[in-house]
XYZ file of C-alpha atoms in Angstrom:
208
model
C 4.158 8.134 12.591
C 4.803 4.420 12.146
C 5.352 2.547 8.887
C 4.328 -1.114 8.826
C 6.525 -2.490 6.048
C 7.844 -5.758 4.662
C 9.381 -7.345 1.631
C 6.554 -9.598 0.464
C 2.828 -9.239 0.000
C 0.586 -11.435 2.106
C 2.890 -11.545 5.121
C 0.356 -9.901 7.437
C 1.219 -6.189 7.294
C -2.389 -4.987 7.155
C -3.465 -7.160 10.070
C -0.467 -6.002 12.110
C -1.263 -2.366 11.245
C -4.825 -2.749 12.539
C -3.802 -4.755 15.602
C -1.101 -2.288 16.599
C -3.443 0.611 15.856
C -5.991 -0.846 18.252
C -3.317 -1.313 20.914
C -2.117 2.290 20.520
C -5.535 3.958 20.272
C -8.168 4.804 22.863
C -11.874 5.544 22.598
C -11.205 9.280 22.952
C -8.016 9.297 20.861
C -8.308 6.563 18.227
C -5.294 5.644 16.162
C -5.403 6.467 12.462
C -4.391 3.625 10.122
C -3.676 4.768 6.563
C -3.568 2.509 3.514
C -0.696 3.628 1.259
C -0.781 0.623 -1.101
C -2.384 2.041 -4.244
C -1.909 -1.133 -6.314
C -3.496 -3.542 -3.822
C -5.548 -1.465 -1.375
C -7.163 -3.897 1.054
C -7.100 -2.130 4.434
C -10.763 -1.174 4.111
C -11.763 -4.829 3.711
C -9.847 -5.966 6.788
C -11.142 -2.998 8.796
C -14.762 -3.480 7.713
C -15.301 -0.062 6.105
C -16.242 1.247 2.669
C -13.479 1.923 0.109
C -14.479 5.591 0.094
C -14.170 8.248 1.334
C -10.407 7.916 1.490
C -7.089 9.440 0.513
C -8.360 11.001 -2.721
C -10.916 12.947 -0.671
C -8.252 14.682 1.433
C -8.195 18.332 0.350
C -7.222 21.710 1.745
C -10.616 21.890 3.450
C -10.884 18.199 4.422
C -8.244 16.958 6.842
C -7.310 13.238 6.795
C -8.834 12.740 10.249
C -12.129 14.227 9.037
C -12.236 11.945 6.000
C -11.303 8.765 7.906
C -13.881 6.129 8.820
C -14.228 4.300 12.132
C -13.182 0.640 11.763
C -15.711 -2.045 12.657
C -13.297 -5.007 12.820
C -11.224 -3.452 15.634
C -11.830 -0.881 18.337
C -10.317 2.594 18.752
C -9.124 2.809 15.135
C -10.026 5.181 12.316
C -9.148 4.107 8.775
C -8.165 6.102 5.705
C -8.580 3.850 2.635
C -6.349 4.233 -0.400
C -8.826 3.509 -3.200
C -6.103 3.222 -5.968
C -5.089 6.810 -5.322
C -2.354 8.559 -7.285
C 1.050 8.823 -5.658
C 0.642 12.578 -5.281
C -2.586 12.066 -3.314
C -0.784 9.714 -0.924
C 2.037 12.236 -0.498
C -0.519 14.956 0.220
C -2.289 12.902 2.895
C 0.966 11.916 4.606
C 2.219 15.499 4.581
C -1.023 16.658 6.175
C -0.372 14.182 8.991
C 3.159 15.356 9.703
C 2.057 16.731 13.095
C -0.574 14.230 14.191
C -2.623 14.587 17.364
C -2.980 10.815 17.586
C -0.993 7.674 16.726
C -0.673 7.265 12.946
C 0.107 3.892 11.373
C 0.977 3.651 7.666
C 0.136 0.320 6.021
C 2.848 0.175 3.345
C 3.138 -1.581 -0.015
C 5.413 -4.604 -0.114
C 8.929 -4.496 -1.489
C 11.596 -1.836 -1.849
C 10.417 0.102 -4.896
C 9.272 3.732 -5.282
C 5.742 3.095 -3.968
C 7.117 1.405 -0.851
C 9.552 4.287 -0.331
C 6.792 6.914 -0.393
C 5.295 6.270 3.089
C 8.729 5.586 4.596
C 9.768 9.145 3.742
C 7.012 10.451 5.987
C 7.409 7.944 8.810
C 9.441 8.320 11.983
C 10.067 4.610 12.531
C 9.373 1.305 10.838
C 7.978 -1.987 12.074
C 9.306 -4.773 9.845
C 6.793 -7.546 9.178
C 7.745 -10.915 7.726
C 6.919 -14.576 7.863
C 9.693 -16.801 9.275
C 10.767 -18.068 5.838
C 14.116 -17.474 4.177
C 12.651 -15.722 1.119
C 10.389 -13.415 3.104
C 13.202 -12.461 5.479
C 15.628 -11.862 2.630
C 13.154 -9.524 0.932
C 12.448 -7.776 4.227
C 16.165 -7.106 4.666
C 15.956 -4.911 1.539
C 13.014 -3.046 3.070
C 14.995 -2.575 6.297
C 17.905 -1.049 4.391
C 15.576 1.309 2.548
C 13.870 2.358 5.799
C 17.236 3.292 7.307
C 18.221 5.247 4.195
C 14.969 7.225 4.389
C 15.358 8.079 8.098
C 12.610 5.748 9.288
C 14.809 3.190 11.086
C 13.324 -0.171 12.092
C 12.147 -0.196 15.690
C 11.478 -3.934 15.818
C 10.675 -6.980 13.716
C 7.365 -8.860 13.805
C 7.352 -12.455 12.577
C 3.845 -13.606 11.668
C 2.956 -17.274 11.994
C 6.078 -17.875 14.057
C 6.741 -20.395 16.809
C 9.716 -18.404 18.041
C 12.401 -20.670 16.636
C 13.678 -18.212 13.984
C 15.953 -15.341 15.003
C 16.148 -12.684 12.247
C 18.174 -10.157 14.260
C 21.461 -10.685 12.411
C 19.937 -10.544 8.931
C 17.709 -7.537 9.606
C 20.070 -5.748 12.022
C 17.114 -5.212 14.339
C 17.751 -6.492 17.876
C 14.151 -6.972 19.004
C 11.687 -9.470 17.526
C 8.100 -10.233 18.486
C 6.618 -13.538 17.335
C 2.915 -13.586 16.472
C 1.459 -17.115 16.505
C -0.500 -18.606 13.649
C -4.213 -18.266 14.492
C -7.361 -18.507 12.416
C -8.738 -15.049 13.303
C -5.758 -12.823 14.119
C -7.796 -9.709 14.909
C -10.019 -11.622 17.341
C -7.558 -14.034 18.937
C -6.480 -13.224 22.501
C -3.062 -14.769 21.764
C -2.497 -12.467 18.790
C -3.906 -9.427 20.600
C -1.417 -9.938 23.401
C 1.389 -9.669 20.848
C -0.081 -6.459 19.391
C -0.103 -4.951 22.876
C 3.496 -6.083 23.322
C 4.446 -4.357 20.067
C 2.703 -1.148 21.190
C 4.467 -1.294 24.552
C 7.886 -1.582 22.884
C 7.132 1.313 20.552
C 5.796 3.495 23.355
C 8.838 2.869 25.553
C 11.197 3.746 22.704
C 9.289 6.975 22.160
C 9.818 8.183 25.748
Protein backbone atom coordinates (compact mmCIF):
# COMPACT_ATOMS: atom_id res chain seq x y z
CA UNK A 1 0.00 0.00 0.00
CA UNK A 2 1.55 3.24 -1.22
CA UNK A 3 1.04 6.73 0.21
CA UNK A 4 1.41 9.64 -2.21
CA UNK A 5 2.29 12.49 0.14
CA UNK A 6 3.78 15.97 0.14
CA UNK A 7 4.07 19.13 2.15
CA UNK A 8 1.98 21.52 0.07
CA UNK A 9 -1.36 21.39 -1.66
CA UNK A 10 -1.40 21.78 -5.42
CA UNK A 11 1.96 20.12 -6.00
CA UNK A 12 0.50 17.32 -8.13
CA UNK A 13 -0.13 14.49 -5.65
CA UNK A 14 -3.50 13.49 -7.09
CA UNK A 15 -2.21 13.41 -10.66
CA UNK A 16 0.81 11.36 -9.58
CA UNK A 17 -1.48 8.97 -7.67
CA UNK A 18 -3.59 8.36 -10.78
CA UNK A 19 -0.60 8.14 -13.12
CA UNK A 20 1.23 5.67 -10.89
CA UNK A 21 -1.99 3.73 -10.35
CA UNK A 22 -2.38 3.35 -14.10
CA UNK A 23 1.23 2.20 -14.42
CA UNK A 24 0.79 -0.38 -11.65
CA UNK A 25 -2.65 -1.68 -12.67
CA UNK A 26 -3.79 -4.01 -15.43
CA UNK A 27 -7.15 -4.57 -17.08
CA UNK A 28 -7.70 -7.73 -15.02
CA UNK A 29 -6.16 -6.36 -11.81
CA UNK A 30 -6.76 -2.61 -11.71
CA UNK A 31 -5.03 -0.52 -9.10
CA UNK A 32 -7.20 1.07 -6.42
CA UNK A 33 -6.57 4.78 -5.79
CA UNK A 34 -8.12 6.05 -2.55
CA UNK A 35 -8.76 9.70 -1.72
CA UNK A 36 -7.92 10.28 1.96
CA UNK A 37 -8.13 14.10 1.88
CA UNK A 38 -11.43 14.82 3.62
CA UNK A 39 -10.99 18.61 3.59
CA UNK A 40 -10.24 18.96 -0.13
CA UNK A 41 -11.40 15.75 -1.83
CA UNK A 42 -10.69 16.16 -5.54
CA UNK A 43 -9.59 12.71 -6.73
CA UNK A 44 -13.02 12.01 -8.21
CA UNK A 45 -12.78 15.12 -10.40
CA UNK A 46 -9.36 14.23 -11.77
CA UNK A 47 -10.42 10.61 -12.30
CA UNK A 48 -13.70 11.52 -14.01
CA UNK A 49 -16.07 9.76 -11.59
CA UNK A 50 -18.95 10.77 -9.33
CA UNK A 51 -18.20 11.88 -5.75
CA UNK A 52 -20.25 8.94 -4.47
CA UNK A 53 -20.29 6.09 -3.73
CA UNK A 54 -17.07 6.39 -1.77
CA UNK A 55 -15.39 5.89 1.58
CA UNK A 56 -18.52 6.57 3.65
CA UNK A 57 -20.23 3.69 1.83
CA UNK A 58 -17.64 1.13 2.96
CA UNK A 59 -19.36 -1.11 5.52
CA UNK A 60 -19.03 -4.61 6.93
CA UNK A 61 -20.99 -5.91 3.94
CA UNK A 62 -19.49 -3.57 1.31
CA UNK A 63 -15.76 -3.96 0.72
CA UNK A 64 -13.78 -0.94 -0.57
CA UNK A 65 -13.15 -2.70 -3.90
CA UNK A 66 -16.90 -3.26 -4.33
CA UNK A 67 -17.70 0.39 -3.64
CA UNK A 68 -14.95 1.80 -5.89
CA UNK A 69 -15.69 3.25 -9.33
CA UNK A 70 -13.73 2.68 -12.54
CA UNK A 71 -11.84 5.85 -13.53
CA UNK A 72 -12.53 7.35 -16.95
CA UNK A 73 -9.51 9.69 -17.12
CA UNK A 74 -6.99 6.82 -16.87
CA UNK A 75 -7.03 3.12 -17.63
CA UNK A 76 -6.78 0.16 -15.24
CA UNK A 77 -7.66 2.22 -12.15
CA UNK A 78 -10.56 2.02 -9.72
CA UNK A 79 -11.22 5.05 -7.52
CA UNK A 80 -12.60 5.36 -4.00
CA UNK A 81 -13.67 8.99 -3.46
CA UNK A 82 -13.49 10.61 -0.04
CA UNK A 83 -16.60 12.79 -0.11
CA UNK A 84 -15.67 14.79 3.09
CA UNK A 85 -15.74 11.59 5.10
CA UNK A 86 -15.09 11.48 8.84
CA UNK A 87 -11.64 10.41 9.96
CA UNK A 88 -13.05 7.18 11.38
CA UNK A 89 -14.52 6.28 7.98
CA UNK A 90 -11.11 6.77 6.36
CA UNK A 91 -9.48 4.60 9.03
CA UNK A 92 -12.10 1.92 8.44
CA UNK A 93 -11.53 1.86 4.68
CA UNK A 94 -7.74 1.72 5.03
CA UNK A 95 -7.95 -1.06 7.60
CA UNK A 96 -10.18 -3.06 5.27
CA UNK A 97 -7.44 -2.78 2.63
CA UNK A 98 -4.65 -4.02 4.87
CA UNK A 99 -4.34 -7.21 2.78
CA UNK A 100 -5.08 -5.98 -0.73
CA UNK A 101 -5.30 -8.26 -3.75
CA UNK A 102 -4.21 -5.41 -6.01
CA UNK A 103 -1.97 -2.32 -5.88
CA UNK A 104 -3.42 0.31 -3.52
CA UNK A 105 -2.43 3.97 -3.78
CA UNK A 106 -3.45 6.44 -1.06
CA UNK A 107 -3.81 10.05 -2.20
CA UNK A 108 -2.89 11.88 1.01
CA UNK A 109 -3.70 15.33 2.40
CA UNK A 110 -0.90 17.87 2.28
CA UNK A 111 1.22 18.74 5.28
CA UNK A 112 2.30 16.94 8.43
CA UNK A 113 -0.79 17.20 10.63
CA UNK A 114 -3.12 14.51 12.03
CA UNK A 115 -5.11 14.10 8.79
CA UNK A 116 -1.91 13.60 6.79
CA UNK A 117 -0.67 11.08 9.36
CA UNK A 118 -3.81 8.93 9.09
CA UNK A 119 -3.10 7.28 5.70
CA UNK A 120 0.64 7.03 6.44
CA UNK A 121 -0.14 4.76 9.39
CA UNK A 122 -1.71 2.26 7.01
CA UNK A 123 0.84 2.56 4.20
CA UNK A 124 3.89 0.41 3.60
CA UNK A 125 5.92 3.04 1.76
CA UNK A 126 5.64 6.67 0.74
CA UNK A 127 6.23 8.49 -2.53
CA UNK A 128 7.15 12.10 -1.75
CA UNK A 129 5.74 14.62 -4.22
CA UNK A 130 6.93 18.21 -4.45
CA UNK A 131 7.57 21.01 -6.87
CA UNK A 132 11.24 22.02 -7.24
CA UNK A 133 10.85 25.14 -5.08
CA UNK A 134 12.54 25.80 -1.76
CA UNK A 135 9.28 26.21 0.18
CA UNK A 136 7.65 23.09 -1.24
CA UNK A 137 10.75 20.99 -0.58
CA UNK A 138 11.11 22.33 2.94
CA UNK A 139 7.50 21.41 3.73
CA UNK A 140 7.95 18.00 2.12
CA UNK A 141 10.93 17.33 4.39
CA UNK A 142 8.50 17.48 7.33
CA UNK A 143 6.25 14.97 5.57
CA UNK A 144 9.26 12.70 4.96
CA UNK A 145 10.16 12.75 8.65
CA UNK A 146 6.59 11.91 9.62
CA UNK A 147 6.45 9.05 7.10
CA UNK A 148 9.58 7.51 8.62
CA UNK A 149 8.20 7.88 12.14
CA UNK A 150 5.01 6.07 11.09
CA UNK A 151 6.84 3.16 9.42
CA UNK A 152 6.00 4.20 5.87
CA UNK A 153 9.51 5.21 4.75
CA UNK A 154 9.93 7.22 1.55
CA UNK A 155 10.75 5.02 -1.42
CA UNK A 156 11.53 7.89 -3.79
CA UNK A 157 10.89 11.56 -4.48
CA UNK A 158 8.90 12.88 -7.45
CA UNK A 159 9.50 16.48 -8.50
CA UNK A 160 6.62 17.82 -10.59
CA UNK A 161 7.30 20.51 -13.17
CA UNK A 162 11.03 19.84 -12.92
CA UNK A 163 13.75 20.20 -15.53
CA UNK A 164 16.08 17.98 -13.54
CA UNK A 165 18.32 20.72 -12.21
CA UNK A 166 17.22 20.42 -8.55
CA UNK A 167 18.58 17.60 -6.39
CA UNK A 168 16.50 17.17 -3.20
CA UNK A 169 18.26 14.01 -1.99
CA UNK A 170 20.18 15.67 0.85
CA UNK A 171 17.21 17.61 2.21
CA UNK A 172 14.73 14.74 1.98
CA UNK A 173 17.21 11.93 2.77
CA UNK A 174 15.78 10.00 -0.17
CA UNK A 175 18.45 8.89 -2.66
CA UNK A 176 16.27 8.47 -5.74
CA UNK A 177 14.40 11.26 -7.53
CA UNK A 178 12.24 11.16 -10.65
CA UNK A 179 11.60 14.43 -12.47
CA UNK A 180 8.21 14.86 -14.15
CA UNK A 181 8.25 17.59 -16.81
CA UNK A 182 5.78 20.44 -16.93
CA UNK A 183 3.08 19.53 -19.49
CA UNK A 184 -0.38 20.87 -20.17
CA UNK A 185 -2.22 17.53 -19.80
CA UNK A 186 -0.18 15.38 -17.42
CA UNK A 187 -2.48 12.35 -17.55
CA UNK A 188 -2.44 12.32 -21.36
CA UNK A 189 1.14 13.35 -22.12
CA UNK A 190 3.47 10.59 -23.31
CA UNK A 191 6.38 12.38 -21.60
CA UNK A 192 4.61 12.38 -18.24
CA UNK A 193 3.33 8.82 -18.68
CA UNK A 194 6.88 7.61 -19.22
CA UNK A 195 7.80 9.04 -15.82
CA UNK A 196 4.82 7.32 -14.15
CA UNK A 197 6.00 4.01 -15.59
CA UNK A 198 9.50 4.77 -14.31
CA UNK A 199 8.09 5.40 -10.83
CA UNK A 200 6.15 2.11 -10.95
CA UNK A 201 9.26 0.25 -12.09
CA UNK A 202 11.30 1.61 -9.16
CA UNK A 203 8.58 0.70 -6.68
CA UNK A 204 8.14 -2.78 -8.13
CA UNK A 205 11.87 -3.51 -8.03
CA UNK A 206 12.08 -2.40 -4.40
CA UNK A 207 9.19 -4.70 -3.55
CA UNK A 208 10.96 -7.82 -4.88
